Coordinates of C-alpha atoms and ligand atoms in Angstrom, one line a residue:
X788 CA -1.5 8.4 19.8
X789 CA 2.5 7.6 20.1
X790 CA 3.9 6.8 16.7
X791 CA 5.8 3.7 16.5
X792 CA 8.5 2.1 14.6
X793 CA 10.5 -1.0 15.6
X794 CA 13.9 -1.4 14.2
X795 CA 15.4 -5.2 13.7
X796 CA 19.0 -6.0 14.3
X797 CA 21.0 -8.7 13.2
X798 CA 18.8 -10.4 10.8
X799 CA 20.5 -13.2 9.3
X800 CA 19.3 -14.5 5.7
X801 CA 20.0 -18.2 6.8
X802 CA 18.6 -18.4 10.2
X803 CA 16.1 -15.7 11.1
X804 CA 13.8 -15.4 8.1
X805 CA 10.8 -17.1 10.1
X806 CA 11.4 -15.2 13.4
X807 CA 12.1 -11.8 11.8
X808 CA 8.5 -12.2 9.7
X809 CA 6.9 -12.8 12.9
X810 CA 8.8 -9.6 14.9
X811 CA 7.2 -7.8 11.7
X812 CA 3.8 -9.5 12.3
X813 CA 3.7 -8.6 15.8
X814 CA 5.0 -5.1 14.7
X815 CA 1.8 -5.0 12.6
X816 CA -0.8 -6.2 14.7
X817 CA -0.1 -4.7 17.9
X818 CA 0.0 -1.3 16.6
X819 CA 3.5 -0.2 14.9
X820 CA 3.5 1.8 11.8
X821 CA 6.6 0.0 10.3
X822 CA 9.3 -2.2 10.5
X823 CA 13.2 -1.4 9.2
X824 CA 15.5 -4.3 9.1
X825 CA 19.3 -4.1 8.6
X826 CA 19.7 -6.6 6.3
X827 CA 18.0 -6.5 3.0
X828 CA 15.8 -9.5 2.3
X829 CA 13.0 -8.9 -0.6
X830 CA 11.1 -12.0 0.6
X831 CA 10.9 -11.0 3.6
X832 CA 9.0 -7.2 2.4
X833 CA 6.9 -9.8 0.1
X834 CA 5.4 -11.7 3.0
X835 CA 4.5 -8.5 5.0
X836 CA 3.4 -6.9 1.9
X837 CA 1.0 -9.8 1.1
X838 CA -0.4 -9.5 4.6
X839 CA -1.0 -5.8 4.4
X840 CA -2.9 -6.4 1.1
X841 CA -5.3 -9.1 2.4
X842 CA -5.7 -7.9 5.9
X843 CA -5.5 -4.0 5.4
X844 CA -3.4 -1.5 7.2
X845 CA -0.8 1.0 6.4
X846 CA 2.0 -1.0 7.9
X847 CA 5.2 -0.5 6.0
X848 CA 8.5 -2.6 5.9
X849 CA 11.7 -1.7 4.5
X850 CA 15.1 -3.6 4.4
X851 CA 18.5 -3.2 4.0
X852 CA 18.7 -0.1 6.1
X853 CA 21.7 0.2 8.6
X854 CA 21.1 1.8 12.0
X855 CA 22.9 5.2 10.8
X856 CA 20.8 5.4 7.9
X857 CA 17.8 4.6 9.8
X858 CA 18.7 7.2 12.9
X859 CA 19.5 10.0 10.1
X860 CA 15.5 10.1 9.2
X861 CA 14.3 9.0 12.5
X862 CA 14.6 10.9 16.1
X863 CA 12.2 9.1 18.1
X864 CA 13.0 7.9 21.5
X865 CA 14.8 5.0 21.4
X866 CA 14.1 1.8 23.2
X867 CA 16.0 -1.0 23.3
X868 CA 14.3 -4.4 24.2
X869 CA 17.1 -6.2 26.3
X870 CA 16.4 -8.7 29.4
X871 CA 19.4 -6.6 31.1
X872 CA 17.4 -3.2 31.0
X873 CA 14.8 -1.8 33.5
X874 CA 11.2 -3.5 34.1
X875 CA 9.0 -2.6 31.7
X876 CA 6.4 -1.5 34.1
X877 CA 8.7 1.0 36.1
X878 CA 9.6 2.9 33.0
X879 CA 6.3 2.7 30.8
X880 CA 4.9 5.8 31.8
X881 CA 7.8 7.7 31.0
X882 CA 8.1 6.4 27.6
X883 CA 4.4 7.3 27.0
X884 CA 5.5 10.5 27.3
X885 CA 7.1 10.5 23.7
X886 CA 5.3 11.0 20.4
X887 CA 7.7 9.0 18.4
X888 CA 9.1 5.2 19.7
X889 CA 11.4 3.2 18.0
X890 CA 11.7 -0.3 19.4
X891 CA 15.1 -1.8 18.9
X892 CA 15.1 -5.8 18.7
X893 CA 17.8 -8.2 18.5
X894 CA 18.4 -11.4 16.8
X895 CA 22.2 -12.4 17.6
X896 CA 24.2 -10.6 20.5
X897 CA 23.6 -6.5 20.1
X898 CA 26.6 -4.8 20.4
X899 CA 27.4 -2.7 23.6
X900 CA 27.1 0.3 22.0
X901 CA 23.4 0.2 21.9
X902 CA 23.1 0.2 25.4
X903 CA 24.4 3.6 25.5
X904 CA 22.8 4.8 22.5
X905 CA 19.4 3.7 23.8
X906 CA 17.2 6.4 26.1
X907 CA 15.7 3.0 27.6
X908 CA 16.9 0.0 27.9
X909 CA 13.9 -2.4 28.7
X910 CA 13.2 -5.5 30.0
X911 CA 10.4 -7.7 29.7
X912 CA 11.0 -9.7 33.0
X913 CA 14.7 -10.4 33.2
X914 CA 14.8 -13.7 31.9
X915 CA 16.0 -14.7 28.5
X916 CA 13.2 -15.4 25.9
X917 CA 12.3 -14.2 22.7
X918 CA 12.0 -10.7 20.3
X919 CA 8.7 -12.0 19.6
X920 CA 7.4 -11.9 22.8
X921 CA 9.4 -9.0 24.1
X922 CA 7.8 -6.8 21.3
X923 CA 4.4 -7.9 21.4
X924 CA 4.5 -7.3 25.6
X925 CA 6.0 -3.9 25.3
X926 CA 3.8 -2.8 22.5
X927 CA 0.7 -4.1 24.9
X928 CA 2.3 -1.8 27.4
X929 CA 2.9 0.8 25.3
X930 CA -0.6 1.4 23.7
X931 CA -2.0 0.3 27.1
X932 CA -3.8 -2.3 25.5
X933 CA -5.1 -0.1 22.9
X934 CA -3.6 -1.9 19.9
X935 CA -7.2 -4.0 20.5
X936 CA -9.1 -1.4 18.8
X937 CA -7.4 -0.6 15.7
X938 CA -9.2 -1.7 13.2
X939 CA -8.1 -3.1 9.8
X940 CA -10.0 -3.0 6.6
X941 CA -8.4 -5.6 4.6
X942 CA -10.2 -7.7 1.7
X943 CA -10.7 -10.5 4.2
X944 CA -12.2 -10.1 7.5
X945 CA -12.0 -12.9 10.5
X946 CA -15.1 -13.2 12.1
X947 CA -14.5 -14.7 15.7
X948 CA -15.8 -18.0 16.5
X949 CA -16.0 -20.1 19.4
X950 CA -15.1 -23.1 17.2
X951 CA -13.9 -23.1 13.6
X952 CA -13.1 -20.3 11.4
X953 CA -14.9 -18.0 9.3
X954 CA -13.5 -15.1 6.7
X955 CA -16.0 -13.4 4.9
X956 CA -15.2 -10.9 2.4
X957 CA -15.2 -7.4 3.6
X958 CA -18.4 -4.9 3.0
X959 CA -16.6 -1.8 2.5
X960 CA -19.7 0.2 3.3
X961 CA -18.9 -0.2 6.9
X962 CA -15.2 2.0 6.3
X963 CA -17.7 4.4 4.3
X964 CA -19.8 4.7 7.5
X965 CA -16.5 5.4 10.2
X966 CA -15.2 7.6 8.0
X967 CA -18.5 9.3 8.3
X968 CA -19.9 9.7 4.7
X969 CA -23.4 10.6 4.4
X970 CA -25.9 7.7 3.8
X971 CA -26.8 9.1 0.5
X972 CA -23.2 8.3 -0.8
X973 CA -23.3 5.0 0.7
X974 CA -26.3 4.3 -1.3
X975 CA -25.1 5.8 -4.1
X976 CA -21.6 3.5 -3.6
X977 CA -23.8 0.4 -3.7
X978 CA -25.5 1.3 -7.0
X979 CA -22.0 2.2 -8.7
X980 CA -20.9 -1.1 -7.4
X981 CA -23.7 -3.0 -8.9
X982 CA -22.8 -1.6 -12.1
X983 CA -19.6 -1.8 -12.2
X984 CA -19.7 -5.5 -11.2
X985 CA -21.9 -6.3 -13.8
X986 CA -19.6 -4.7 -16.5
X987 CA -16.6 -6.2 -15.2
X988 CA -18.3 -9.6 -15.4
X989 CA -19.6 -8.9 -18.8
X990 CA -16.0 -8.2 -19.9
X991 CA -14.6 -11.0 -18.2
X992 CA -16.9 -13.4 -20.0
X993 CA -15.3 -12.5 -23.2
X994 CA -12.1 -13.6 -22.1
X995 CA -10.5 -10.3 -21.1
X996 CA -8.7 -10.4 -17.4
X997 CA -10.5 -7.9 -15.3
X998 CA -9.5 -7.8 -11.2
X999 CA -13.0 -8.2 -9.5
X1000 CA -11.6 -7.3 -6.4
X1001 CA -10.5 -3.9 -7.5
X1002 CA -13.8 -3.2 -9.2
X1003 CA -15.9 -4.2 -6.1
X1004 CA -13.8 -2.2 -3.5
X1005 CA -12.6 0.4 -5.9
X1006 CA -16.4 0.9 -6.8
X1007 CA -17.8 0.8 -3.1
X1008 CA -14.6 3.3 -2.1
X1009 CA -14.5 5.4 -5.0
X1010 CA -16.5 8.7 -3.1
X1011 CA -14.6 7.9 0.4
X1012 CA -13.6 11.7 0.2
X1013 CA -17.1 12.8 0.5
X1014 CA -16.9 12.1 4.2
X1015 CA -15.0 15.4 4.0
X1016 CA -16.2 17.6 1.1
X1017 CA -18.8 17.3 -1.2
X1018 CA -17.3 19.3 -4.1
X1019 CA -14.3 18.2 -6.6
X1020 CA -11.5 18.2 -3.5
X1021 CA -13.2 14.8 -2.5
X1022 CA -10.8 13.4 -4.9
X1023 CA -7.7 14.0 -3.0
X1024 CA -9.6 13.7 0.3
X1025 CA -10.4 10.3 -0.9
X1026 CA -6.7 9.7 -1.6
X1027 CA -5.5 10.7 2.0
X1028 CA -7.9 9.1 3.5
X1029 CA -7.6 5.3 1.6
X1030 CA -3.9 6.0 2.6
X1031 CA -4.6 6.4 6.0
X1032 CA -6.7 3.6 6.0
X1033 CA -4.1 1.2 4.6
X1034 CA -5.8 0.5 1.3
X1035 CA -3.4 -1.0 -1.2
X1036 CA -2.3 1.3 -4.0
X1037 CA -4.8 -0.1 -6.6
X1038 CA -7.6 0.9 -4.9
X1039 CA -5.9 4.5 -4.2
X1040 CA -5.6 5.0 -7.8
X1041 CA -9.2 3.9 -8.7
X1042 CA -10.6 6.8 -6.1
X1043 CA -7.9 9.3 -7.8
X1044 CA -8.9 8.6 -11.2
X1045 CA -13.0 8.3 -10.8
X1046 CA -14.3 11.6 -11.4
X1047 CA -15.7 12.6 -14.7
X1048 CA -14.3 10.5 -17.4
X1049 CA -10.8 11.4 -16.2
X1050 CA -9.5 14.9 -15.5
X1051 CA -6.0 16.0 -17.3
X1052 CA -3.3 18.1 -16.2
X1053 CA -4.6 21.1 -17.5
X1054 CA -8.1 20.8 -16.2
X1055 CA -6.8 19.3 -12.6
X1056 CA -4.8 22.9 -12.5
X1057 CA -7.8 24.8 -13.3
X1058 CA -10.0 22.9 -10.5
X1059 CA -7.1 23.7 -7.9
X1060 CA -6.4 20.0 -7.6
X1061 CA -2.8 18.9 -6.6
X1062 CA -1.0 18.9 -9.9
X1063 CA -1.0 15.8 -12.0
X1064 CA -3.3 14.2 -14.0
X1065 CA -6.7 11.9 -12.9
X1066 CA -6.9 9.6 -16.1
X1067 CA -8.3 6.6 -15.6
X1068 CA -5.8 4.0 -17.2
X1069 CA -6.5 0.3 -15.8
X1070 CA -9.6 -1.6 -17.2
X1071 CA -10.5 -1.5 -13.6
X1072 CA -10.2 2.2 -13.1
X1073 CA -12.4 2.7 -16.3
X1074 CA -15.3 0.6 -15.2
X1075 CA -15.7 2.2 -12.1
X1076 CA -15.4 5.7 -13.3
X1077 CA -17.6 4.6 -16.1
X1078 CA -20.3 3.0 -13.8
X1079 CA -20.1 6.4 -11.6
X1080 CA -21.1 8.4 -14.6
X1081 CA -24.1 6.2 -15.3
X1082 CA -25.0 6.2 -11.7
X1083 CA -26.7 9.1 -9.5
X1084 CA -29.3 7.9 -7.1
X1085 CA -30.6 6.3 -10.1
X1086 CA -29.1 5.2 -13.1
X1087 CA -29.0 7.5 -16.0
X1088 CA -28.3 6.4 -19.9
X1089 CA -25.0 7.4 -21.5
X1090 CA -26.7 10.4 -23.2
X1091 CA -28.1 11.6 -20.1
X1092 CA -24.7 11.1 -18.4
X1093 CA -22.9 13.0 -21.4
X1094 CA -25.2 15.9 -21.4
X1095 CA -24.7 16.1 -17.4
X1096 CA -20.7 16.2 -17.8
X1097 CA -20.7 18.7 -20.6
X1098 CA -22.9 20.9 -18.3
X1099 CA -20.5 20.7 -15.2
X1100 CA -16.9 20.2 -17.6
X1101 CA -17.3 20.7 -20.9
X1102 CA -17.4 19.2 -24.5
X1103 CA -14.2 17.5 -24.1
X1104 CA -14.9 15.7 -20.9
X1105 CA -18.0 14.5 -22.4
X1106 CA -16.3 13.3 -25.5
X1107 CA -14.3 11.0 -23.5
X1108 CA -17.2 9.9 -21.9
X1109 CA -18.6 8.8 -24.8
X1110 CA -15.1 7.1 -25.6
X1111 CA -15.1 5.1 -22.6
X1112 CA -18.7 3.9 -23.2
X1113 CA -17.8 2.7 -27.0
X1114 CA -14.5 1.0 -25.6
X1115 CA -16.4 -0.7 -22.4
X1116 CA -19.2 -1.7 -25.1
X1117 CA -16.7 -3.1 -27.3
X1118 CA -15.0 -5.2 -24.7
X1119 CA -18.2 -6.5 -23.6
X1120 CA -19.8 -7.3 -26.6
X1121 CA -22.3 -5.5 -26.3
X1122 CA -23.6 -1.8 -25.1
X1123 CA -23.1 -1.3 -21.5
X1124 CA -26.3 0.7 -21.2
X1125 CA -27.9 -2.5 -21.5
X1126 CA -26.7 -3.8 -18.2
X1127 CA -28.2 -1.2 -16.3
Ligands
SAM177 N1 21.9 -13.3 23.7 C1 21.2 -12.0 23.2 C2 21.6 -10.6 23.6 O1 22.4 -10.8 24.0 O2 21.2 -9.8 23.1 C3 20.0 -12.2 23.1 C4 19.2 -12.9 22.1 S1 17.3 -12.9 22.0 C5 16.8 -14.6 21.4 C6 17.0 -12.1 20.4 C7 16.3 -10.5 21.3 O3 15.0 -10.7 22.0 C8 16.8 -9.8 21.9 O4 17.8 -9.0 21.2 C9 15.9 -8.7 23.0 O5 15.4 -7.7 22.1 C10 14.6 -9.8 23.2 N2 15.1 -10.0 24.2 C11 15.1 -11.1 24.7 N3 14.4 -11.8 25.9 C12 14.4 -10.3 26.6 C13 13.6 -10.0 27.7 N4 13.7 -10.5 28.8 N5 13.2 -8.7 27.7 C14 13.4 -7.8 26.4 N6 13.7 -8.2 25.5 C15 14.2 -9.5 25.2

């Protein structure tokens, strides 16, 4: 699959907000991995990141990057979209031979030098129209229509309707299946999710702010890396997969920090994990880590969970688990074990 970046030249803060947003959304929807914009625009970045958060994808946006800066770190074949170029149908086979393509679109008049710099000047019809249309059609050609099969794993899933609108909360078991997790892992994840949601609900009733979506999705996906391996390396594997699927950072952190009752730097080194500590910090991370400890294929009480962790990781880890149990039980106003 060709890696596609879009560079947006000539973005004007006072005039182009809407059309550059649309250019970015078209890039995201039709298969590009990033858009880079010459003029700094934080509002534009926020809008695109918000769409990423809700609808998924690892699409990235960066603004305030000059063409020269961009080219210093990016050497893909440059395709300048312009009504004066060669017809897209005539050059697309050639362009598809590159692994890395930069689609350059203008807004105001694009300086003449770009026509020389570009590896290809490509016209989507020789009539003047719009960067949004030109980019959409070019990406359709470039991916051979393959953009239609790209999966997005955002919190919201649109269910296509003949009439009306239907948006449902995503069932992330689907992602576990797509990644190749064994059925037992998915069943375990569902149990962890049930318990984690019960703990979060209990804590929220006592007026503590808990992000339920993070708990729900994090609990379902904490073992995503088990699609690749069943040992402790399922943690870094899960982090990489989650990033590939474009999941929000807060979910990636839950995956990173769910194992045991946290893994400190020294333990991580001993285990051969990539350097760093893997300790749960936010309330959501702690809830998922603890719900996982209290769940195998069946639920287990805290003493059994501590004993299991003591055998696997030693006294200190078991102590951390008991401490986490006390902390969450206090926030809950009752022993978390009673929620099992
Ligand atoms: N007058 C401007 C110029 O000379 O480049 C055109 C501005 S047009 C509104 C904005 C952008 O849309 C262009 O920079 C180009 O990338 C894209 N565009 C418009 N029509 C196009 C076409 N027929 N084929 C390819 N790109 C087109």
